[in-house]
Coordinates of C-alpha atoms and ligand atoms in Angstrom, one line a residue:
M249 CA 10.1 -11.2 16.7
K250 CA 10.4 -8.6 13.7
Q251 CA 13.6 -7.3 12.8
R252 CA 13.8 -3.6 13.0
V253 CA 15.2 -1.7 10.1
F254 CA 16.6 1.7 10.4
S255 CA 18.4 3.8 7.9
G256 CA 18.8 7.2 6.7
I257 CA 19.8 9.8 4.1
Q258 CA 20.9 13.4 4.1
P259 CA 18.7 16.0 2.2
S260 CA 22.4 17.6 1.2
N261 CA 21.2 17.9 -2.4
V262 CA 18.6 15.7 -4.8
I263 CA 19.5 12.1 -4.5
H264 CA 21.4 10.2 -7.3
I265 CA 21.1 6.8 -8.9
G266 CA 23.8 5.7 -6.5
N267 CA 21.8 6.4 -3.4
Y268 CA 18.5 4.8 -4.9
I269 CA 20.9 1.8 -5.7
G270 CA 22.6 1.4 -2.9
A271 CA 20.0 2.6 -0.4
V272 CA 16.8 3.8 -1.3
R273 CA 15.4 1.2 -3.6
R274 CA 16.6 -1.4 -1.1
W275 CA 14.5 0.1 1.7
V276 CA 11.4 -0.4 -0.7
A277 CA 12.1 -3.8 -0.7
S278 CA 12.4 -4.3 2.8
Q279 CA 9.1 -2.3 3.3
N280 CA 7.4 -5.1 1.7
D281 CA 9.2 -7.9 3.8
P282 CA 6.6 -8.9 6.5
D283 CA 9.4 -10.0 8.8
K284 CA 10.8 -6.3 8.9
E285 CA 9.5 -3.1 10.6
N286 CA 11.1 -0.2 8.8
I287 CA 12.2 3.3 10.1
F288 CA 13.6 5.9 7.4
C289 CA 15.0 9.0 8.3
I290 CA 15.6 12.3 6.7
V291 CA 18.8 13.2 8.4
D292 CA 18.9 17.1 8.1
L293 CA 21.2 17.3 11.5
H294 CA 23.7 15.4 9.5
A295 CA 23.3 17.7 6.7
L296 CA 24.6 20.7 8.8
T297 CA 27.6 19.2 9.5
V298 CA 29.0 21.1 6.4
P299 CA 27.9 24.7 5.4
Q300 CA 24.5 24.8 4.0
D301 CA 22.0 27.3 2.8
P302 CA 19.0 27.7 5.3
T303 CA 16.4 28.3 2.7
E304 CA 17.6 25.6 0.3
L305 CA 18.0 23.1 3.0
R306 CA 14.2 23.3 4.2
E307 CA 13.3 23.2 0.5
R308 CA 15.6 20.0 -0.1
T309 CA 14.1 18.3 3.2
L310 CA 10.5 18.5 2.1
D311 CA 11.9 17.4 -1.8
L312 CA 13.4 14.5 -0.3
L313 CA 10.4 13.7 1.7
A314 CA 8.1 13.9 -1.5
L315 CA 10.8 11.6 -3.2
F316 CA 10.4 9.1 -0.3
L317 CA 6.9 8.8 -1.3
A318 CA 7.5 8.9 -5.4
V319 CA 9.8 5.8 -5.1
G320 CA 7.3 3.7 -3.4
L321 CA 7.9 4.2 0.3
D322 CA 4.7 4.2 1.9
P323 CA 3.8 5.9 5.2
D324 CA 1.2 3.4 6.3
K325 CA 4.1 0.6 6.2
S326 CA 7.3 2.5 7.1
I327 CA 7.8 5.0 9.7
L328 CA 9.2 8.1 7.6
F329 CA 10.3 11.3 9.5
V330 CA 12.5 14.3 9.9
Q331 CA 15.7 13.5 12.5
S332 CA 15.4 17.2 14.0
H333 CA 11.6 16.8 14.6
V334 CA 12.6 14.1 17.3
P335 CA 14.9 15.5 20.0
V336 CA 16.0 12.0 21.2
H337 CA 18.4 12.0 18.2
A338 CA 20.6 15.3 19.5
E339 CA 20.1 14.4 23.3
G340 CA 20.8 10.7 22.6
A341 CA 24.1 11.8 20.5
W342 CA 25.2 14.0 23.6
L343 CA 25.1 10.9 25.5
L344 CA 26.8 8.7 23.5
N345 CA 29.6 11.5 23.1
C346 CA 30.2 11.1 26.6
I347 CA 31.1 7.1 26.5
T348 CA 32.8 7.5 22.9
P349 CA 36.8 7.8 23.0
I350 CA 37.8 10.7 20.2
G351 CA 40.5 8.4 18.7
W352 CA 37.6 6.3 17.2
L353 CA 36.2 9.4 15.4
N354 CA 39.7 10.3 14.2
K355 CA 40.0 7.1 12.4
M356 CA 36.6 7.5 10.4
T357 CA 37.7 7.5 7.0
Q358 CA 34.6 9.8 5.6
F359 CA 35.7 12.4 8.1
K360 CA 39.2 12.5 6.7
D361 CA 37.9 12.5 3.4
K362 CA 35.3 15.6 3.8
S363 CA 37.6 17.3 6.4
S364 CA 40.1 17.8 3.9
K365 CA 37.7 19.4 1.5
Q366 CA 36.6 22.1 4.1
E367 CA 38.1 25.5 4.8
T368 CA 37.0 25.3 8.6
I369 CA 36.7 21.9 9.9
L370 CA 33.3 21.7 12.1
A371 CA 33.0 19.9 15.2
G372 CA 29.7 18.3 14.0
L373 CA 31.6 16.7 11.2
L374 CA 33.9 15.0 13.6
D375 CA 31.0 13.9 15.5
Y376 CA 28.7 12.9 12.9
P377 CA 29.3 8.9 13.2
V378 CA 27.9 9.5 16.8
L379 CA 24.8 11.2 15.9
M380 CA 24.2 8.2 13.4
A381 CA 25.0 5.9 16.4
A382 CA 22.0 7.7 18.3
D383 CA 19.9 7.3 15.2
I384 CA 20.4 3.5 15.2
L385 CA 20.8 2.6 18.7
F386 CA 17.8 4.5 20.5
Y387 CA 15.4 2.5 18.0
D388 CA 16.7 -1.0 19.1
T389 CA 17.9 -1.4 15.7
H390 CA 18.8 -4.8 14.2
E391 CA 19.6 -4.3 10.5
V392 CA 21.2 -0.8 8.7
P393 CA 20.9 -1.1 5.2
V394 CA 23.2 1.3 3.5
G395 CA 25.8 1.7 1.0
E396 CA 29.5 0.4 1.2
D397 CA 30.6 4.0 2.5
Q398 CA 28.7 3.9 5.6
K399 CA 29.9 0.4 6.8
Q400 CA 32.7 1.7 9.0
H401 CA 30.0 4.2 10.7
V402 CA 27.8 1.3 11.4
E403 CA 30.8 -0.8 12.9
L404 CA 31.3 2.3 15.2
T405 CA 27.8 2.1 16.0
R406 CA 28.3 -1.3 17.2
N407 CA 31.5 -0.6 19.3
I408 CA 29.7 1.8 21.0
A409 CA 26.8 -0.2 21.8
E410 CA 29.0 -2.8 23.1
R411 CA 31.0 -0.1 25.1
F412 CA 28.0 1.4 26.5
N413 CA 26.3 -2.5 27.5
H414 CA 29.7 -3.3 29.0
H415 CA 29.4 -0.2 31.1
Y416 CA 25.9 0.2 32.1
G417 CA 24.7 -3.6 31.8
E418 CA 22.6 -4.8 28.4
T419 CA 20.6 -1.8 26.8
F420 CA 21.4 -1.3 23.2
I421 CA 20.9 -4.3 20.6
V422 CA 24.1 -4.4 18.4
P423 CA 22.9 -3.9 14.7
E424 CA 24.2 -5.6 11.7
P425 CA 25.0 -3.3 8.4
M426 CA 23.1 -4.6 5.5
I427 CA 25.0 -4.0 2.5
A428 CA 23.9 -5.0 -1.0
A429 CA 26.3 -7.5 -2.7
S430 CA 26.3 -5.4 -6.0
G431 CA 25.6 -1.8 -6.5
A432 CA 26.7 -0.7 -3.2
R433 CA 29.3 1.6 -4.3
I434 CA 28.4 3.5 -7.7
M435 CA 31.1 5.7 -8.9
G436 CA 31.2 9.2 -10.5
L437 CA 30.4 9.1 -14.2
D438 CA 32.8 12.0 -14.6
D439 CA 35.4 10.1 -12.5
P440 CA 35.1 6.2 -12.0
S441 CA 37.7 6.3 -9.2
A442 CA 35.6 8.2 -6.6
K443 CA 31.9 7.3 -5.6
M444 CA 29.0 9.1 -6.8
S445 CA 28.2 11.6 -4.2
K446 CA 25.3 14.0 -3.7
S447 CA 27.8 17.0 -2.3
S448 CA 29.5 16.7 -5.9
G449 CA 26.2 16.8 -7.5
A450 CA 26.7 20.4 -8.4
V451 CA 29.7 19.1 -11.0
K452 CA 28.1 18.6 -14.3
G453 CA 28.3 15.2 -15.6
H454 CA 29.1 13.6 -12.3
A455 CA 26.1 12.1 -11.4
V456 CA 22.5 11.3 -12.3
N457 CA 19.9 12.7 -10.1
L458 CA 16.5 11.2 -9.7
L459 CA 14.6 14.0 -10.8
D460 CA 16.9 14.9 -13.8
D461 CA 15.4 15.6 -17.0
P462 CA 15.7 12.5 -19.6
K463 CA 17.9 14.9 -21.9
V464 CA 20.5 15.4 -18.9
I465 CA 20.6 12.0 -18.1
E466 CA 21.2 10.8 -21.7
R467 CA 23.7 13.3 -21.9
S468 CA 25.6 12.6 -18.6
I469 CA 25.7 8.9 -19.4
M470 CA 27.1 9.7 -22.9
R471 CA 29.9 11.3 -21.6
A472 CA 30.7 9.1 -18.8
K473 CA 34.6 8.7 -18.6
T474 CA 35.8 5.1 -20.1
D475 CA 38.9 3.8 -21.5
S476 CA 40.3 3.8 -24.9
G477 CA 39.5 0.1 -25.6
S478 CA 36.0 -1.6 -26.7
D479 CA 35.9 -4.8 -24.3
I480 CA 32.2 -4.8 -22.5
R481 CA 32.7 -7.1 -19.5
F482 CA 32.6 -6.5 -15.7
S483 CA 36.3 -6.1 -14.4
K484 CA 37.9 -5.2 -11.2
D485 CA 40.6 -3.7 -13.2
P486 CA 41.2 0.3 -12.5
V487 CA 41.5 0.9 -16.1
K488 CA 38.0 -0.6 -16.9
A489 CA 36.2 1.4 -13.8
G490 CA 34.3 3.5 -16.2
V491 CA 32.6 0.5 -18.1
N492 CA 32.6 -1.8 -15.0
N493 CA 30.3 1.3 -13.1
L494 CA 28.0 1.7 -16.0
L495 CA 27.5 -2.3 -16.3
T496 CA 26.9 -2.3 -12.6
I497 CA 24.0 0.4 -12.8
Y498 CA 22.5 -1.5 -16.0
Q499 CA 22.6 -4.5 -13.7
A500 CA 21.3 -3.1 -10.7
L501 CA 18.5 -1.7 -12.7
T502 CA 17.5 -4.5 -14.8
G503 CA 18.1 -7.1 -11.9
K504 CA 20.1 -9.4 -14.5
T505 CA 22.9 -11.5 -13.8
Q506 CA 26.4 -10.4 -14.5
E507 CA 26.6 -13.2 -17.2
A508 CA 23.2 -12.1 -18.7
V509 CA 24.2 -8.5 -18.8
E510 CA 27.6 -9.6 -20.7
T511 CA 25.5 -11.3 -23.0
D512 CA 23.2 -8.4 -23.8
F513 CA 26.3 -6.8 -24.8
A514 CA 28.3 -9.2 -26.5
N515 CA 27.3 -7.8 -30.1
A516 CA 27.7 -4.2 -29.3
R517 CA 29.8 -2.0 -31.6
G518 CA 31.6 0.0 -28.8
Y519 CA 31.0 2.0 -25.6
G520 CA 28.3 3.9 -27.7
D521 CA 25.9 1.0 -27.3
L522 CA 26.7 0.6 -24.0
K523 CA 25.8 3.8 -22.6
K524 CA 22.8 4.3 -25.0
A525 CA 21.1 1.0 -23.3
V526 CA 22.3 2.2 -19.8
A527 CA 20.7 5.4 -20.3
E528 CA 17.6 4.1 -21.6
V529 CA 17.2 2.0 -18.5
V530 CA 18.0 4.8 -16.3
I531 CA 15.5 6.7 -17.7
S532 CA 12.7 4.0 -17.8
V533 CA 13.5 3.5 -13.8
T534 CA 13.6 7.6 -12.9
E535 CA 10.8 9.0 -15.3
P536 CA 7.9 7.5 -13.5
I537 CA 9.8 8.9 -10.3
R538 CA 9.8 12.1 -11.5
V539 CA 6.3 12.6 -12.4
Q540 CA 5.0 11.4 -9.3
H541 CA 7.3 13.8 -7.1
R542 CA 6.1 16.5 -9.2
A543 CA 2.5 15.7 -8.4
I544 CA 3.2 15.0 -4.3
I545 CA 5.5 18.0 -3.6
A546 CA 2.6 20.0 -4.7
D547 CA 0.6 18.9 -1.7
R548 CA 2.5 20.9 1.0
G549 CA -0.4 20.4 3.7
E550 CA -0.3 16.5 2.9
L551 CA 3.6 16.6 3.4
E552 CA 3.2 18.3 6.7
R553 CA 0.7 15.8 7.9
L554 CA 3.1 13.0 6.9
M555 CA 5.9 14.5 8.9
Q556 CA 4.1 15.1 12.1
L557 CA 2.7 11.7 11.9
G558 CA 6.2 10.0 11.3
A559 CA 7.7 12.1 14.2
E560 CA 5.1 10.8 16.3
K561 CA 5.8 7.4 15.7
A562 CA 9.4 7.6 15.9
R563 CA 9.0 9.8 19.3
S564 CA 6.8 6.9 21.0
I565 CA 9.6 4.2 20.1
S566 CA 12.9 6.3 21.1
E567 CA 11.9 8.4 24.0
P568 CA 11.5 5.0 26.5
R569 CA 14.9 4.1 25.3
L570 CA 16.3 7.7 26.2
Q571 CA 14.9 7.8 29.4
D572 CA 16.2 4.2 30.3
V573 CA 19.9 5.4 29.1
K574 CA 19.6 8.7 31.1
Q575 CA 18.7 6.8 34.1
K576 CA 21.8 4.4 33.5
M577 CA 24.1 6.9 33.3
G578 CA 23.1 8.6 36.7
L579 CA 20.6 11.6 35.6
L580 CA 18.1 12.2 38.0
L581 CA 14.9 11.9 36.0
P582 CA 12.2 14.4 36.7
Q583 CA 9.1 12.4 38.5
Ligands
LIG264 P1 26.9 13.3 0.7 O1 27.9 13.6 -0.7 O2 26.3 15.0 1.0 O3 27.7 12.7 1.8 P2 26.3 10.6 -0.4 O4 25.7 10.9 -1.6 O5 27.2 10.0 0.1 O6 26.1 12.5 0.1 P3 24.3 10.1 1.9 O7 23.0 10.6 2.2 O8 25.6 10.1 2.9 O9 24.8 10.3 0.2 O10 24.0 8.6 1.8 C1 22.6 8.0 1.6 C2 22.7 6.5 1.7 O11 23.2 6.6 0.3 C3 23.9 5.9 2.5 O12 23.4 4.4 2.5 C4 25.0 5.7 1.2 O13 25.8 4.5 1.8 C5 24.4 5.3 -0.2 N1 25.3 6.0 -1.0 C6 26.0 7.2 -1.2 N2 26.3 7.2 -2.1 C7 26.5 5.8 -3.1 C8 27.0 5.5 -4.0 N3 27.8 6.3 -4.8 N4 26.9 4.1 -4.2 C9 25.7 3.4 -3.4 N5 25.1 3.8 -2.3 C10 25.4 5.1 -2.3
LIG265 N1 25.5 8.7 7.4 C1 24.5 8.1 6.7 C2 23.4 8.6 7.0 C3 22.7 8.4 8.2 C4 22.2 6.9 8.6 C5 21.9 7.0 9.9 C6 22.2 5.8 7.8 C7 22.4 9.0 9.0 N2 22.1 8.3 10.2 C8 21.3 6.0 10.4 C9 21.6 4.5 8.3 C10 21.5 4.6 9.6 C11 24.9 8.6 5.2 O1 24.5 7.9 4.4 N3 25.8 9.3 4.9

């Protein structure tokens, strides 16, 4: 039997190389694995858990779909769709809310982190992982390829699935998080002690966005924070976090081993050489994506067609599971 893979990304800003290395690039690889059936979702309902400008959110949703296609996700091989186009997600989240203890949600580190940055904490932000559990569980998902920061949410999804199965009988598949061995947590260029994040994307020099101009990329990487030494090697020492992050980006994008990467820089004259090499690699990976994206985003009609097609396919998988769950929980289904 094929393993079903489900993952999602928020249209909260243009995606950055952390999202690309930790998640999206791996989705493209998974799509070419004949043993996998892949579903990738633009989670616009998740984006609403922090304030958004409505017009920008709509634009970024289309932009993200175009970016999915530009990086090589193929609607003939994977199901690509927008979360709010399939009502199962919101409805399923409600049902799962009613079996999820609130104490589980209060423990989520991402909630603690994100809520500390908000003036008003919305109920949706606390509930975010339950919506994510609905995304995953109503598709009978086996594998969830995500970056390190989402591991706790997938663990919570497993707990919700087990709790439901215990109360109502075997229903949900208990999914596995698939976290890359390297590159699962790319750090901010301006602050290598914090993860690169879309919501900090507006801060100059924090992230490299996939659609950034080569000059901007070069500038951001050349200004990346490093230590005052000159030793170019992988290291867990917090002082070396900046250099370690640059090496990790370089390694992920070249596909080399750590040893081979360190050998590449054995004769470097300092961090300037390292940064130049990283900028070159990042530009060579992102430039074709940017060019593709420009062409794809111009064909709005085609994007609309693909969104509709993806939503139909997604609905046909998740709706039967929703009916099953409603019936098991005691809701009277209309005949
Ligand atoms: P936001 O700041 O709006 O929460 P984000 O940058 O964290 O956005 P998400 O849409 O939440 O991005 O995540 C999309 C995918 O990218 C997830 O699988 C997530 O684990 C992964 N990801 C996010 N940031 C990084 C990072 N710095 N390194 C590696 N993977 C990442
Ligand atoms: N919370 C995730 C995005 C997300 C997701 C999902 C990932 C929403 N639903 C389902 C995997 C599976 C994040 O990356 N911040």
